[in-house]
PDB file of C-alpha atoms in Angstrom:
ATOM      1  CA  UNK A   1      10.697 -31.170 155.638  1.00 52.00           C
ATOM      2  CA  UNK A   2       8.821 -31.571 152.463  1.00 56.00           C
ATOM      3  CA  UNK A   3       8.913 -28.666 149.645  1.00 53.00           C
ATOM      4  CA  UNK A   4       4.678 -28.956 150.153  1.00 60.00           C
ATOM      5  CA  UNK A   5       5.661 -27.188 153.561  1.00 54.00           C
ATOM      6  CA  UNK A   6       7.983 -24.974 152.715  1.00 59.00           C
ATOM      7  CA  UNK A   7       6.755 -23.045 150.404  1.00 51.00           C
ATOM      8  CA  UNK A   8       3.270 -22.386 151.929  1.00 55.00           C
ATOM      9  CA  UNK A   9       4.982 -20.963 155.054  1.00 55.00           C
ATOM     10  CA  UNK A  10       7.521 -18.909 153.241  1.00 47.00           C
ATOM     11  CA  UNK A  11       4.105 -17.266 151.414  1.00 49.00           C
ATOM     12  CA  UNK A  12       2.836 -16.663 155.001  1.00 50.00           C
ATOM     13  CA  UNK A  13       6.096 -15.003 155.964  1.00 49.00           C
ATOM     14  CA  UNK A  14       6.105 -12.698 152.883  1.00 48.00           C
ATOM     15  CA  UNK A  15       2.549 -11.988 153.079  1.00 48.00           C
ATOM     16  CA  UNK A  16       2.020 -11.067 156.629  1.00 45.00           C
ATOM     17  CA  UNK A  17       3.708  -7.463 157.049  1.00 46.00           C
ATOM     18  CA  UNK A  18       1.840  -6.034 153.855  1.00 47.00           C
ATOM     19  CA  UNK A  19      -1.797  -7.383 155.068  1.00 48.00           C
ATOM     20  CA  UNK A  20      -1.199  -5.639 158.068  1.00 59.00           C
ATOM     21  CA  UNK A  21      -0.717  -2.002 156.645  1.00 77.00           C
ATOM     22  CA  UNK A  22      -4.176   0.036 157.145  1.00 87.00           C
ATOM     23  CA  UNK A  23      -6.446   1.028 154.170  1.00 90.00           C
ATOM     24  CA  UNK A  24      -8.603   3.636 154.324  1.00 93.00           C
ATOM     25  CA  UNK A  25     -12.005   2.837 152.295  1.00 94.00           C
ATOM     26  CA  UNK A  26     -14.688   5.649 152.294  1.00 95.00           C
ATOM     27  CA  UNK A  27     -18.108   5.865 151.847  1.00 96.00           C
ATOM     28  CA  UNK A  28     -21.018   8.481 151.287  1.00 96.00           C
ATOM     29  CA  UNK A  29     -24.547   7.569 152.231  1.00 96.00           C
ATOM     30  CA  UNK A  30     -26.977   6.665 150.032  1.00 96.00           C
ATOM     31  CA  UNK A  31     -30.217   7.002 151.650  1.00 96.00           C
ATOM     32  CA  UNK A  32     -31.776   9.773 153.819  1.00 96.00           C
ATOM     33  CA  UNK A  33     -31.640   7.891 156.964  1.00 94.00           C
ATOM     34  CA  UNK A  34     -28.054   7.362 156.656  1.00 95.00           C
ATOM     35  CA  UNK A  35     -27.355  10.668 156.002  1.00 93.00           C
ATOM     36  CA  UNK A  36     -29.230  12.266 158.861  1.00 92.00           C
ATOM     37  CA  UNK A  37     -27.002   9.422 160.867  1.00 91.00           C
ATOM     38  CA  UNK A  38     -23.749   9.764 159.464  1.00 89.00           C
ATOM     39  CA  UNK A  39     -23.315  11.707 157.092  1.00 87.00           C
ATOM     40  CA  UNK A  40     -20.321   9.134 155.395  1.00 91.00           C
ATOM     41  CA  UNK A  41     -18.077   7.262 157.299  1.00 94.00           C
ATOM     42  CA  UNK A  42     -14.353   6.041 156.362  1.00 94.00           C
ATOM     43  CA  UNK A  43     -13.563   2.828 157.759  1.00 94.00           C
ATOM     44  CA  UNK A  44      -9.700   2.022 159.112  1.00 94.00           C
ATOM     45  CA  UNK A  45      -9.249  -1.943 158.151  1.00 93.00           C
ATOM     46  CA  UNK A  46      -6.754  -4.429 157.828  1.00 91.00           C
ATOM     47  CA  UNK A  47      -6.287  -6.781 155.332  1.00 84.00           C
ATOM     48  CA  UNK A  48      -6.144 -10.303 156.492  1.00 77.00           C
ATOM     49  CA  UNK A  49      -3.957 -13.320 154.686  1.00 75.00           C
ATOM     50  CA  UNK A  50      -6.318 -14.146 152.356  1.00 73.00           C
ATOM     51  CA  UNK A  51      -7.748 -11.050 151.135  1.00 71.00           C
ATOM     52  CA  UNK A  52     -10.257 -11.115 154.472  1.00 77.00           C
ATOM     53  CA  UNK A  53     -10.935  -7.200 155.501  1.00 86.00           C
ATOM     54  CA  UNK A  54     -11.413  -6.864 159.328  1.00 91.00           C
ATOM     55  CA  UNK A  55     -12.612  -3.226 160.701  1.00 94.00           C
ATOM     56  CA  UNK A  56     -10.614  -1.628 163.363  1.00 94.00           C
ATOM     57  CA  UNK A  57     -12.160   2.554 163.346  1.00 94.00           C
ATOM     58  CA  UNK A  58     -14.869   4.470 161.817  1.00 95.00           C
ATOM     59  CA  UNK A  59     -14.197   7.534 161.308  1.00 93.00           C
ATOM     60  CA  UNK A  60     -16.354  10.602 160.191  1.00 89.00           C
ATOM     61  CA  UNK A  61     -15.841  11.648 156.830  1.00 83.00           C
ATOM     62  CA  UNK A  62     -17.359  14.971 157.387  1.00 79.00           C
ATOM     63  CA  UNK A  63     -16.871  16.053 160.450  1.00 77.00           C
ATOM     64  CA  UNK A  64     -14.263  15.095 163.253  1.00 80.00           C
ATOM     65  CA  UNK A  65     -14.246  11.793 165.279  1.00 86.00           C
ATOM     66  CA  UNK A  66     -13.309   8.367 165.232  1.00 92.00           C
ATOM     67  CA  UNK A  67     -14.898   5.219 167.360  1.00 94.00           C
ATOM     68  CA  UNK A  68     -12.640   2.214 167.898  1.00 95.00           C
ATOM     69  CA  UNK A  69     -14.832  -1.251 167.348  1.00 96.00           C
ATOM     70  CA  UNK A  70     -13.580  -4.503 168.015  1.00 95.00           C
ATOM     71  CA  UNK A  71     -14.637  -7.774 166.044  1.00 95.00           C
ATOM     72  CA  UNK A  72     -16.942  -9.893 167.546  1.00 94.00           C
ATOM     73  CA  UNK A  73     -19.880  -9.743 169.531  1.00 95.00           C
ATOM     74  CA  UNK A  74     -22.848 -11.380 170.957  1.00 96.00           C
ATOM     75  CA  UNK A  75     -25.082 -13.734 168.668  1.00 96.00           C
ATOM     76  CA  UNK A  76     -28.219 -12.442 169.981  1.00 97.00           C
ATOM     77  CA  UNK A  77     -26.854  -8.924 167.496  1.00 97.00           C
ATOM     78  CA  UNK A  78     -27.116 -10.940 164.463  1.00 96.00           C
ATOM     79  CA  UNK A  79     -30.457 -12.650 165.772  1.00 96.00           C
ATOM     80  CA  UNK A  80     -32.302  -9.246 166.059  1.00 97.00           C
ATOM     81  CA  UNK A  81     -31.555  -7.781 162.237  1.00 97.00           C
ATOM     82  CA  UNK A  82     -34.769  -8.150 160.413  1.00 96.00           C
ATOM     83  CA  UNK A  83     -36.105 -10.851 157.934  1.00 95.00           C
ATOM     84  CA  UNK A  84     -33.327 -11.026 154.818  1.00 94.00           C
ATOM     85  CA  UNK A  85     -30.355  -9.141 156.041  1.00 96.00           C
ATOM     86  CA  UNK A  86     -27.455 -11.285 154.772  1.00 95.00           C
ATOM     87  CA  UNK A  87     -24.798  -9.162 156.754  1.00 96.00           C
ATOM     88  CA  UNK A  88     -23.251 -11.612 159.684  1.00 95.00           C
ATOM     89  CA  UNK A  89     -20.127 -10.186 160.800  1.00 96.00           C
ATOM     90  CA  UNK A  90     -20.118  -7.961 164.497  1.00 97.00           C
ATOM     91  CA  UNK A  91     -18.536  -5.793 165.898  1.00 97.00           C
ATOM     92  CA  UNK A  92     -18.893  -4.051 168.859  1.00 97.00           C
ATOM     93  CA  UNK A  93     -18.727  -0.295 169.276  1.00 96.00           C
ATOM     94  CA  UNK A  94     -15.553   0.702 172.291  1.00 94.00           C
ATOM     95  CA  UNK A  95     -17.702   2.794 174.814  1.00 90.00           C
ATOM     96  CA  UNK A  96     -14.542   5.108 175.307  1.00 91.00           C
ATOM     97  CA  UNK A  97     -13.987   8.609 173.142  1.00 88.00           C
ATOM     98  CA  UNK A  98     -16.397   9.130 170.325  1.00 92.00           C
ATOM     99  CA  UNK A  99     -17.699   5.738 170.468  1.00 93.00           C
ATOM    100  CA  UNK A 100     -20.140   6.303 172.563  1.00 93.00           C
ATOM    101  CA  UNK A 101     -21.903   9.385 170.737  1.00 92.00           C
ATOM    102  CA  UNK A 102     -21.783   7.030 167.826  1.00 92.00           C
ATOM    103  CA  UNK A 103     -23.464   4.513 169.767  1.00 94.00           C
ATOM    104  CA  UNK A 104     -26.134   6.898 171.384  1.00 94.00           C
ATOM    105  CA  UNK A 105     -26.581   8.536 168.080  1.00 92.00           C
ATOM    106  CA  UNK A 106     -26.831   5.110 166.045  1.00 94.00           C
ATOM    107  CA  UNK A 107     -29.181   3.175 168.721  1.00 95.00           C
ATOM    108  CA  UNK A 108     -30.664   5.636 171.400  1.00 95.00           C
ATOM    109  CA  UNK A 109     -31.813   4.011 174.900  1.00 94.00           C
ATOM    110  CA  UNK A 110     -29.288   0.420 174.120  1.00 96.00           C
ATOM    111  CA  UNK A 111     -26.493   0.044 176.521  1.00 96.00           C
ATOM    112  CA  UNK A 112     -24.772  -1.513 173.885  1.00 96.00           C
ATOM    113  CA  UNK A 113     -24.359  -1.065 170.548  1.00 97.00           C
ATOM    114  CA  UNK A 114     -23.122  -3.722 167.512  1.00 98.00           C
ATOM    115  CA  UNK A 115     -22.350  -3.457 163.853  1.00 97.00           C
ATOM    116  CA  UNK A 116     -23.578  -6.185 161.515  1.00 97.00           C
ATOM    117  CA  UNK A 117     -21.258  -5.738 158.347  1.00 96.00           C
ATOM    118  CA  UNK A 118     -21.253  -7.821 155.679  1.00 92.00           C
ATOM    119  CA  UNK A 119     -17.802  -8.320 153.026  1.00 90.00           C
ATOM    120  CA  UNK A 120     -16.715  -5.419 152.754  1.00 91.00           C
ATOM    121  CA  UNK A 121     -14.785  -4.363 149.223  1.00 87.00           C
ATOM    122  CA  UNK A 122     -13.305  -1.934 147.688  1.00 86.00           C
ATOM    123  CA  UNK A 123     -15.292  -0.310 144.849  1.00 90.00           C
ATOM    124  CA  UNK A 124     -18.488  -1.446 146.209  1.00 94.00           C
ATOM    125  CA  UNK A 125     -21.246  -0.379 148.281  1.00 96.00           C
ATOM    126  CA  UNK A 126     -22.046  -1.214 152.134  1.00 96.00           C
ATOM    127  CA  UNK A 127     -24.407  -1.868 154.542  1.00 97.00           C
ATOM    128  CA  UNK A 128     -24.329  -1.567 157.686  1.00 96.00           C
ATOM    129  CA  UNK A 129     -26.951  -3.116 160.476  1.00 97.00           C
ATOM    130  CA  UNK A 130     -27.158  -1.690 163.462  1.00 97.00           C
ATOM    131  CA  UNK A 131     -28.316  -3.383 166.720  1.00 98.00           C
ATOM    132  CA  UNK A 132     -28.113  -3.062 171.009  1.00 97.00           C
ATOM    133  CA  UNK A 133     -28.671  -4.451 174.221  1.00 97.00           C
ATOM    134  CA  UNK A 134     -31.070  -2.710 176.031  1.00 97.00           C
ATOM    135  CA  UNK A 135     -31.496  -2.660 180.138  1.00 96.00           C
ATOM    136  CA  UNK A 136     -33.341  -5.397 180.081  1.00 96.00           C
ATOM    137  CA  UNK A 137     -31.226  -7.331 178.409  1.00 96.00           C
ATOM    138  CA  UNK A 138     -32.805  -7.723 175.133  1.00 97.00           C
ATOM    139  CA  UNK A 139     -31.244  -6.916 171.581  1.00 98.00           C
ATOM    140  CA  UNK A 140     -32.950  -4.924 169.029  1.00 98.00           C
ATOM    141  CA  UNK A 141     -32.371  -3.895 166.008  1.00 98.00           C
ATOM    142  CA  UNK A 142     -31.934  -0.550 165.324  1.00 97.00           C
ATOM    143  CA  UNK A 143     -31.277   0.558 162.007  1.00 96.00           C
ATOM    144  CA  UNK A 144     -29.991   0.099 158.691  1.00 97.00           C
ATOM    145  CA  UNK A 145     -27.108   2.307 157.210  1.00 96.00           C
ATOM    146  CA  UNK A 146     -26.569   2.084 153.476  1.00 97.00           C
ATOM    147  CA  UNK A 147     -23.333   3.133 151.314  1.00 96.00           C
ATOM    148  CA  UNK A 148     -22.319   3.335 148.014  1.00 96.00           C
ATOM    149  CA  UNK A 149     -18.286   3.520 147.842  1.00 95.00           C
ATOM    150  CA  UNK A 150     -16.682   6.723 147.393  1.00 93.00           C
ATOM    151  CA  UNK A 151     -13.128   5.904 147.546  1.00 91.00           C
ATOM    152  CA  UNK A 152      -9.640   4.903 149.239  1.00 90.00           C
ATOM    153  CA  UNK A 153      -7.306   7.214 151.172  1.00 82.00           C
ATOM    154  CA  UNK A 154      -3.913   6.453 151.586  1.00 72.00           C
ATOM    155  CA  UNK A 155      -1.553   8.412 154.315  1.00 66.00           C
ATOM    156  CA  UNK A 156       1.336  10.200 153.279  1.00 64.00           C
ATOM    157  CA  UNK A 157       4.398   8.596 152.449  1.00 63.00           C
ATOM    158  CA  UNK A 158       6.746   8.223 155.638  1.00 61.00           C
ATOM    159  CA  UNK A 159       9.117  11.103 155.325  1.00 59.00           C
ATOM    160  CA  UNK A 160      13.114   9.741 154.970  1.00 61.00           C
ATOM    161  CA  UNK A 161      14.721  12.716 156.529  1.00 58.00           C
ATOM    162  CA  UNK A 162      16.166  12.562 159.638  1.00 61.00           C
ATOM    163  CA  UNK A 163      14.937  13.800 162.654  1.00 61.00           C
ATOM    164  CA  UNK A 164      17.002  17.258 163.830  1.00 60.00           C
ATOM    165  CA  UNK A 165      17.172  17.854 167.727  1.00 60.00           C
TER     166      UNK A 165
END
């Protein structure tokens, strides 16, 4: 094996275990539709090997509940966003536990709900497109949720005690 090998999948090795450690990056809404909405959120995301920042909860930064979304989704989410919205990632919204008040709350009537996100980054704000899937099988957009950045929570170092029976 060449050294040109080698040392790109030694890099992989070493990288992989601290992109998969959570952040916590939360933001406060920055227009009044996005407050009546949500109030803030705090979203639970994984950094990928290159810096890439995938979504796996939002939580409510004000009050309790958390909806698990997934990446990916239908194209026909990103087709519905109105004229100029640059933001082209989805994600859909799990149906189970809080996720579906978020996604009757966030698109009323869909049977389906998506998230449109664009990059998301530290220290900068967010937006947040909102689309569904209605009955008859359409997709419509539903809103857009604005953010400026408020800040990043970590979780409490892992205690190094032992555990007493």
């Amino acid at each position: 094996m060449s050294l040109r090998l080698i040392l790109p999948a030694c890099l992989i090795l070493l990288a992989t275990p601290a992109a998969a450690d959570p952040r916590y990056l939360a933001f406060d809404p920055s227009d009044r539709i996005t407050t009546a909405l949500t109030r803030g959120v705090t979203l639970e995301v994984e950094r990928g090997l290159f810096g890439a920042v995938s979504v796996r909860r939002i939580i409510s930064t004000s009050a309790r509940g958390a909806a698990t979304v997934t990446r990916g989704g239908p194209d026909q989410a990103r087709a519905a966003l109105p004229a100029g919205a640059t933001e082209t990632t989805v994600y859909s919204i799990a149906p189970e536990g809080d996720g579906r008040g978020l996604a009757r709350a966030l698109c009323p009537g869909a049977n389906e709900t998506f998230l449109v996100l664009g990059r998301i980054r530290a220290g900068r704000p967010m937006v947040m497109q909102v689309a569904g899937r209605w009955p008859d099988g359409r997709f419509r957009h539903c809103t857009t949720l604005s953010y400026v950045w408020r800040g990043e929570w970590s979780l409490p170092p892992r205690s190094t005690a032992p555990e007493t029976p």
